[in-house]
mmCIF file of N, CA and C in Angstrom:
data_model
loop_
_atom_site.group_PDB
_atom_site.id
_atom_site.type_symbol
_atom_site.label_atom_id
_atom_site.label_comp_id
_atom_site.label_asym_id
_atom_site.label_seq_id
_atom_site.Cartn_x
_atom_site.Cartn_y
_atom_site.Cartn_z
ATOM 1 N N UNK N 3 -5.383 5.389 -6.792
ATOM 2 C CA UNK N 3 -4.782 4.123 -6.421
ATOM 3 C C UNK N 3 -5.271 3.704 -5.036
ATOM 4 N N UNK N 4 -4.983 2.435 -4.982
ATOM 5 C CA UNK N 4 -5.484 2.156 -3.526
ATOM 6 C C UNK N 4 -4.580 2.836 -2.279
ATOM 7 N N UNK N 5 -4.981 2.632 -1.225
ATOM 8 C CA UNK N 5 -4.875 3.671 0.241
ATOM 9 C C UNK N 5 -3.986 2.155 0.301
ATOM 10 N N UNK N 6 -2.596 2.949 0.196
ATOM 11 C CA UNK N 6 -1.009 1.875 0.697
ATOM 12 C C UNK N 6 -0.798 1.537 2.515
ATOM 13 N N UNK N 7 -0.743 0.427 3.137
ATOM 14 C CA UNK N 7 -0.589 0.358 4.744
ATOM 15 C C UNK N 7 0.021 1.036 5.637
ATOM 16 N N UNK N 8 0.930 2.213 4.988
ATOM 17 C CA UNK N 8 1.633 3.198 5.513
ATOM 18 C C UNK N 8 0.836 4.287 5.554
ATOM 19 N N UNK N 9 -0.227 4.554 5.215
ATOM 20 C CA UNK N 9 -0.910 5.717 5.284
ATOM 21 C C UNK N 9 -2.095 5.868 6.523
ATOM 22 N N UNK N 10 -1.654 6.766 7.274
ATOM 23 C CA UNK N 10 -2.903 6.798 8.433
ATOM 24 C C UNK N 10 -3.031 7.995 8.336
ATOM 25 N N UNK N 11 -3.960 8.581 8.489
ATOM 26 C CA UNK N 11 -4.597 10.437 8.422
ATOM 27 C C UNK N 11 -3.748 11.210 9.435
ATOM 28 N N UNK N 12 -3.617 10.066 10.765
ATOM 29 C CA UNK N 12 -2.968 11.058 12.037
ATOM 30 C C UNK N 12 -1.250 10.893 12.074
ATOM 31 N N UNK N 13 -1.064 10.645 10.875
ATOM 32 C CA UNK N 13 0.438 10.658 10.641
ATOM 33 C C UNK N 13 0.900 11.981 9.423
ATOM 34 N N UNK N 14 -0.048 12.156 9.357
ATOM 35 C CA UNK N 14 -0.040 13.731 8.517
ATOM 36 C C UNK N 14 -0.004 14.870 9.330
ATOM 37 N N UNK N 15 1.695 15.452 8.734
ATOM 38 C CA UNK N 15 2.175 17.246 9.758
ATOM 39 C C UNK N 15 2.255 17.954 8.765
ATOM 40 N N UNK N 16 1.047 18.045 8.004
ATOM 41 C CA UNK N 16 1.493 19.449 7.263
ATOM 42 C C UNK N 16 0.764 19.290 5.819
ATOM 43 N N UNK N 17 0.393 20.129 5.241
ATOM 44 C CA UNK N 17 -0.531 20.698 4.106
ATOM 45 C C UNK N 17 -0.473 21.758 3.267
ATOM 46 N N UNK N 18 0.027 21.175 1.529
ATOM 47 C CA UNK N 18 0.705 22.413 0.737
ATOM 48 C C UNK N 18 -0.365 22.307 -0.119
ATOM 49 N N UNK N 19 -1.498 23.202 -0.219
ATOM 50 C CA UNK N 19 -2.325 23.950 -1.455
ATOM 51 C C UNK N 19 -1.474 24.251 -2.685
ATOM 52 N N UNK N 20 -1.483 23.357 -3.506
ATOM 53 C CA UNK N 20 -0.702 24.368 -4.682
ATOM 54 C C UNK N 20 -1.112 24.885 -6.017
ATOM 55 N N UNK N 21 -2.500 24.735 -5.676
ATOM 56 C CA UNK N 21 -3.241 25.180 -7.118
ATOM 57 C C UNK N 21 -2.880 27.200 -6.563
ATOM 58 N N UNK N 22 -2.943 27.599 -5.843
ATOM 59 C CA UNK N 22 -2.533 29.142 -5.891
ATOM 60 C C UNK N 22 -1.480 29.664 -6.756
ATOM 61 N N UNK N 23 -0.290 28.525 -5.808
ATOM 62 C CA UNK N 23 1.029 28.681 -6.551
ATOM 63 C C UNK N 23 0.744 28.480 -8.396
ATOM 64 N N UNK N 24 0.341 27.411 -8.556
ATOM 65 C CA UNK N 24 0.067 27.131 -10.318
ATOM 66 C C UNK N 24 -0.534 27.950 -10.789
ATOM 67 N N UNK N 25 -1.505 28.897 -10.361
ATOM 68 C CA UNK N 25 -2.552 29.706 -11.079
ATOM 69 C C UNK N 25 -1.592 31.151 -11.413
ATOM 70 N N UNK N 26 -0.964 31.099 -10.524
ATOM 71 C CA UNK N 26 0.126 32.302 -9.899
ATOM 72 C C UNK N 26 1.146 32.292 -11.061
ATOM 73 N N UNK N 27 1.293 30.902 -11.718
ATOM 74 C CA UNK N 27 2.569 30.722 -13.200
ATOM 75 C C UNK N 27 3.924 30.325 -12.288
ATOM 76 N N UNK N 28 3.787 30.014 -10.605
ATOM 77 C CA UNK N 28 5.056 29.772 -10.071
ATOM 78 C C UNK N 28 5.262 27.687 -9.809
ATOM 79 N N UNK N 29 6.167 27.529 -9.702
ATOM 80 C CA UNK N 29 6.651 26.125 -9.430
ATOM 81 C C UNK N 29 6.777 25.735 -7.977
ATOM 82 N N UNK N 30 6.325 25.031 -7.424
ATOM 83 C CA UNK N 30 5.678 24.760 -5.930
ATOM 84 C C UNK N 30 6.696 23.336 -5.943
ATOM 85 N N UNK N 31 7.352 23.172 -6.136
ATOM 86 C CA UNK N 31 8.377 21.704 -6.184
ATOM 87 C C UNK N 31 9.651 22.217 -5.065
ATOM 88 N N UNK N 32 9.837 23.422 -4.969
ATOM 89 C CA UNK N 32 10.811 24.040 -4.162
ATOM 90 C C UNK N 32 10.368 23.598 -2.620
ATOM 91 N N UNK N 33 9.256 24.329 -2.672
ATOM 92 C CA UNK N 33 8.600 24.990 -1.659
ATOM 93 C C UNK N 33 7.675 23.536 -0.875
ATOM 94 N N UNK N 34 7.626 22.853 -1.479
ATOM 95 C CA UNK N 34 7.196 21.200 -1.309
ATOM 96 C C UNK N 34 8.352 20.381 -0.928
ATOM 97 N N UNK N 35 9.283 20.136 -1.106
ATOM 98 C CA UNK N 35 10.176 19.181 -0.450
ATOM 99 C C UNK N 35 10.822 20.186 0.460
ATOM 100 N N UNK N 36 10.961 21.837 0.617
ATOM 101 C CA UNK N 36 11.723 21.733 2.076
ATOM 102 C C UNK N 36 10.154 21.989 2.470
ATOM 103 N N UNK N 37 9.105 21.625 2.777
ATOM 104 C CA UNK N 37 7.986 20.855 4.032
ATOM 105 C C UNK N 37 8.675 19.545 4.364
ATOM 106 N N UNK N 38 8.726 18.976 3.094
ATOM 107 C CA UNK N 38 8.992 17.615 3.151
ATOM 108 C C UNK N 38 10.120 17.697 3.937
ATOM 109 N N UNK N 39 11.451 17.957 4.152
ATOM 110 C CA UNK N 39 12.580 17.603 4.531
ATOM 111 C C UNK N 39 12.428 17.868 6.147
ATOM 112 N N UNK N 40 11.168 18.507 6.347
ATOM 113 C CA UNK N 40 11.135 18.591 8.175
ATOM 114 C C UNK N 40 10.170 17.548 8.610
ATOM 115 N N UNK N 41 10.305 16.369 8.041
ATOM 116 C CA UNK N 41 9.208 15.293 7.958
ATOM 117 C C UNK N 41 9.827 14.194 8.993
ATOM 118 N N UNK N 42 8.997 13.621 10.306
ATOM 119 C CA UNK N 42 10.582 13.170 10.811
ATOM 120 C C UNK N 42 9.923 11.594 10.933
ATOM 121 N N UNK N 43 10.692 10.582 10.874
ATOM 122 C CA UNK N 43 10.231 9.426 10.406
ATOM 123 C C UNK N 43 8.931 8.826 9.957
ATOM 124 N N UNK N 44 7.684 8.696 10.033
ATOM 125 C CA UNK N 44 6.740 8.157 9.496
ATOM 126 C C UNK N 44 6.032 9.522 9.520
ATOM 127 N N UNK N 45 6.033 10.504 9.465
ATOM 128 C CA UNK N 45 4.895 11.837 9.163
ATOM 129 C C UNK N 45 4.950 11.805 7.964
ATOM 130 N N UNK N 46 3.813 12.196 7.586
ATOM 131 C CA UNK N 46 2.881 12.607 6.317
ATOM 132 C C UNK N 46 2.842 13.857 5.345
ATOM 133 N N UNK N 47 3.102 14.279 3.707
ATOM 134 C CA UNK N 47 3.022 15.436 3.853
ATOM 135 C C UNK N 47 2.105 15.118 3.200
ATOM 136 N N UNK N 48 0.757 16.130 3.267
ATOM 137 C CA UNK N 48 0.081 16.120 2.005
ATOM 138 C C UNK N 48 0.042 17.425 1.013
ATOM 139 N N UNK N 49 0.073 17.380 0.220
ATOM 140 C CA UNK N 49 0.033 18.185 -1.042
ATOM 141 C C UNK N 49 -1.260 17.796 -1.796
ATOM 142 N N UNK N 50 -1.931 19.502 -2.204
ATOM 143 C CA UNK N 50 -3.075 19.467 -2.895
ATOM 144 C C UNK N 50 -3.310 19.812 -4.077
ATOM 145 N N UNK N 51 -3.586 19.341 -5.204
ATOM 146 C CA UNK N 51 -3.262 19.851 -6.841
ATOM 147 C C UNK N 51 -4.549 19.634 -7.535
ATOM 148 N N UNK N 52 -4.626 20.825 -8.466
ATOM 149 C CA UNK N 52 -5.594 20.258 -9.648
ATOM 150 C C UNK N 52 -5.546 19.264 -10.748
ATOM 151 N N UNK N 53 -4.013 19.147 -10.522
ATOM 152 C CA UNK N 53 -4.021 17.590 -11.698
ATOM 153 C C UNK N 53 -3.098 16.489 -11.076
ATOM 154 N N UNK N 54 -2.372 15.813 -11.746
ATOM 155 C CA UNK N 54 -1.569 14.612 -11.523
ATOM 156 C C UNK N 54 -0.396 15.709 -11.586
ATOM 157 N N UNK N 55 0.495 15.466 -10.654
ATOM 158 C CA UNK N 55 1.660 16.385 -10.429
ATOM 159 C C UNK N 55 2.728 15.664 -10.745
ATOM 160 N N UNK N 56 2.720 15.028 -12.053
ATOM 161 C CA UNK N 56 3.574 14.364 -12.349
ATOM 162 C C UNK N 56 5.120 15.001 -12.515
ATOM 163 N N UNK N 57 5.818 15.911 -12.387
ATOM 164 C CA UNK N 57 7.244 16.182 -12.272
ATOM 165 C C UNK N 57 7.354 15.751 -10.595
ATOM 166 N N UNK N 58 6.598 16.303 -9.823
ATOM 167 C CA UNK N 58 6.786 16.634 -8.324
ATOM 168 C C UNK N 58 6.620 14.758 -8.268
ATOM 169 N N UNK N 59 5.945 14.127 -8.378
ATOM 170 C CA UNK N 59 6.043 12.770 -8.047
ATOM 171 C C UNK N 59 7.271 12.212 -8.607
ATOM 172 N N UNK N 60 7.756 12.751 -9.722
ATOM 173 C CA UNK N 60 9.124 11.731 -10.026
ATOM 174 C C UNK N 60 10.535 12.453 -9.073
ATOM 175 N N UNK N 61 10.094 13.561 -8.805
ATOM 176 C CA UNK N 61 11.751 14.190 -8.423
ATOM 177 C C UNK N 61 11.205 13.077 -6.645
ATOM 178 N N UNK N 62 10.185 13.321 -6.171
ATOM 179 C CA UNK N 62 9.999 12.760 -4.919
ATOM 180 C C UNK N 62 10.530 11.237 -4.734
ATOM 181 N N UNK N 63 10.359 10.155 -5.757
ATOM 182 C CA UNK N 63 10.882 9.302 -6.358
ATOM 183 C C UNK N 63 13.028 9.523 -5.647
ATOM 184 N N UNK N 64 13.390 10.276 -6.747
ATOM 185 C CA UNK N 64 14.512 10.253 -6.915
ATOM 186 C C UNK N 64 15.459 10.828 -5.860
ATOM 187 N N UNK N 65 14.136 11.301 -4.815
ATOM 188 C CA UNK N 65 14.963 11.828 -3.375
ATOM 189 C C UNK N 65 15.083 10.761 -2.652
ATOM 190 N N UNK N 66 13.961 9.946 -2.589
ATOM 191 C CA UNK N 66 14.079 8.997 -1.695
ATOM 192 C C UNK N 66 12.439 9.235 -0.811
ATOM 193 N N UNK N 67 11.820 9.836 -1.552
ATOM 194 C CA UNK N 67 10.183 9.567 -0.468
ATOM 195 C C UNK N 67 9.555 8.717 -1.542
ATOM 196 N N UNK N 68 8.299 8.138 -0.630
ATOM 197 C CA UNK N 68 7.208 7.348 -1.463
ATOM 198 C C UNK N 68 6.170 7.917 -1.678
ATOM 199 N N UNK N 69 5.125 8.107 -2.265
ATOM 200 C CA UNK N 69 3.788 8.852 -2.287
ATOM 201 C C UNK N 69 2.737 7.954 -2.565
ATOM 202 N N UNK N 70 1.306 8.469 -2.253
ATOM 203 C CA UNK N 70 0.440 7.787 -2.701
ATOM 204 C C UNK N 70 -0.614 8.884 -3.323
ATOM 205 N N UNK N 71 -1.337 8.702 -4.427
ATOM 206 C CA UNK N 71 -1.535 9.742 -5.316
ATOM 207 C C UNK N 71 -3.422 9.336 -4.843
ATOM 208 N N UNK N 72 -4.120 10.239 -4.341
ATOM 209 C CA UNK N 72 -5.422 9.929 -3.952
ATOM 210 C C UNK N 72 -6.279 11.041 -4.781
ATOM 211 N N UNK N 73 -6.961 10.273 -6.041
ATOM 212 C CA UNK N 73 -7.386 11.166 -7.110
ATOM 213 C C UNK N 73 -9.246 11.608 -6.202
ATOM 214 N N UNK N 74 -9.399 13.003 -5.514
ATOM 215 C CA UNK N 74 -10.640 13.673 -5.405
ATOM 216 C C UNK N 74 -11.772 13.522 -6.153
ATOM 217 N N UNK N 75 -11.334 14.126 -6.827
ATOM 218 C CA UNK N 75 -12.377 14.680 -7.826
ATOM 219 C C UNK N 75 -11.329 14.785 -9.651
ATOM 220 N N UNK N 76 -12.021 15.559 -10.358
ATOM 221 C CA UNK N 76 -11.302 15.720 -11.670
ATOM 222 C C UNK N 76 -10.354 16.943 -11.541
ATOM 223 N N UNK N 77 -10.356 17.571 -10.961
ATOM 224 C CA UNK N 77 -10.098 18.394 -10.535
ATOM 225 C C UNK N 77 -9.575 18.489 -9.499
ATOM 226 N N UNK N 78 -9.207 17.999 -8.220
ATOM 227 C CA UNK N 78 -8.663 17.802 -7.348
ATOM 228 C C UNK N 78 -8.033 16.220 -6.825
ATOM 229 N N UNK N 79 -6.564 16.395 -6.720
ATOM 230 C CA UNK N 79 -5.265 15.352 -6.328
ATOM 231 C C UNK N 79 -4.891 15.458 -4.888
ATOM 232 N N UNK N 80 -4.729 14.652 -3.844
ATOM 233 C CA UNK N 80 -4.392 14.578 -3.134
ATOM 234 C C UNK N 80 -2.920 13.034 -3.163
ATOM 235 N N UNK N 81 -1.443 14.266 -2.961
ATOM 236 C CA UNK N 81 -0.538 13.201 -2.859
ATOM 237 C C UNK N 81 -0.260 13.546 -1.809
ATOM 238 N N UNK N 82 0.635 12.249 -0.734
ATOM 239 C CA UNK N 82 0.920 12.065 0.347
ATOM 240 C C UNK N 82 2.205 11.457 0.070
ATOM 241 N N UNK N 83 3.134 12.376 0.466
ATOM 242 C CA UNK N 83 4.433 11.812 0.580
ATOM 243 C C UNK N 83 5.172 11.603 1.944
ATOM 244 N N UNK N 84 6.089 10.726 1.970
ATOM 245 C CA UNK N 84 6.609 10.017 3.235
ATOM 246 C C UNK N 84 8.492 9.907 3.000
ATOM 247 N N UNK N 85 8.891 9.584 3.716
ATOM 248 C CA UNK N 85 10.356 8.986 3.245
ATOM 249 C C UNK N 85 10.156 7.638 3.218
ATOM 250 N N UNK N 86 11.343 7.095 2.242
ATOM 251 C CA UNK N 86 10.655 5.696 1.851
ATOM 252 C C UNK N 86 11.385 4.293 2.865
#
């Protein structure tokens, strides 16, 4: 999707790899919003995936952050979540 006006690179505190966790058979949705919850007004989280992390984007939704889903490669997702 396109790069949303809230997104600047130097507003990003923090970086969750979670293809380990997935390869591993564990759920990284825990371990991803408390990063997220030490996020303090306009900081950035980014999260790194091998696919569309579609559960983790809807619960992020239903907390109250926004994301922007920046597709890499086929193989590599970059989402950036914020509070909304």
């Amino acid at each position: 999707t396109q790069k949303p006006e809230w997104f600047r690179q130097e507003l990003v505190n923090g970086s969750i790899d979670i293809r380990e966790m997935l390869n591993r058979g564990e759920q990284p949705v825990h371990e991803v919003f408390a990063a997220a919850k030490k996020l303090k007004n306009d900081e950035i989280l980014e999260v790194i995936a091998p696919f569309i992390p579609a559960p983790l984007l809807d619960k992020s939704l239903g907390l109250g952050y926004t994301h922007w889903l920046d597709k890499r490669s086929a193989e590599e997702y970059r989402v950036y979540l914020r509070l909304a």
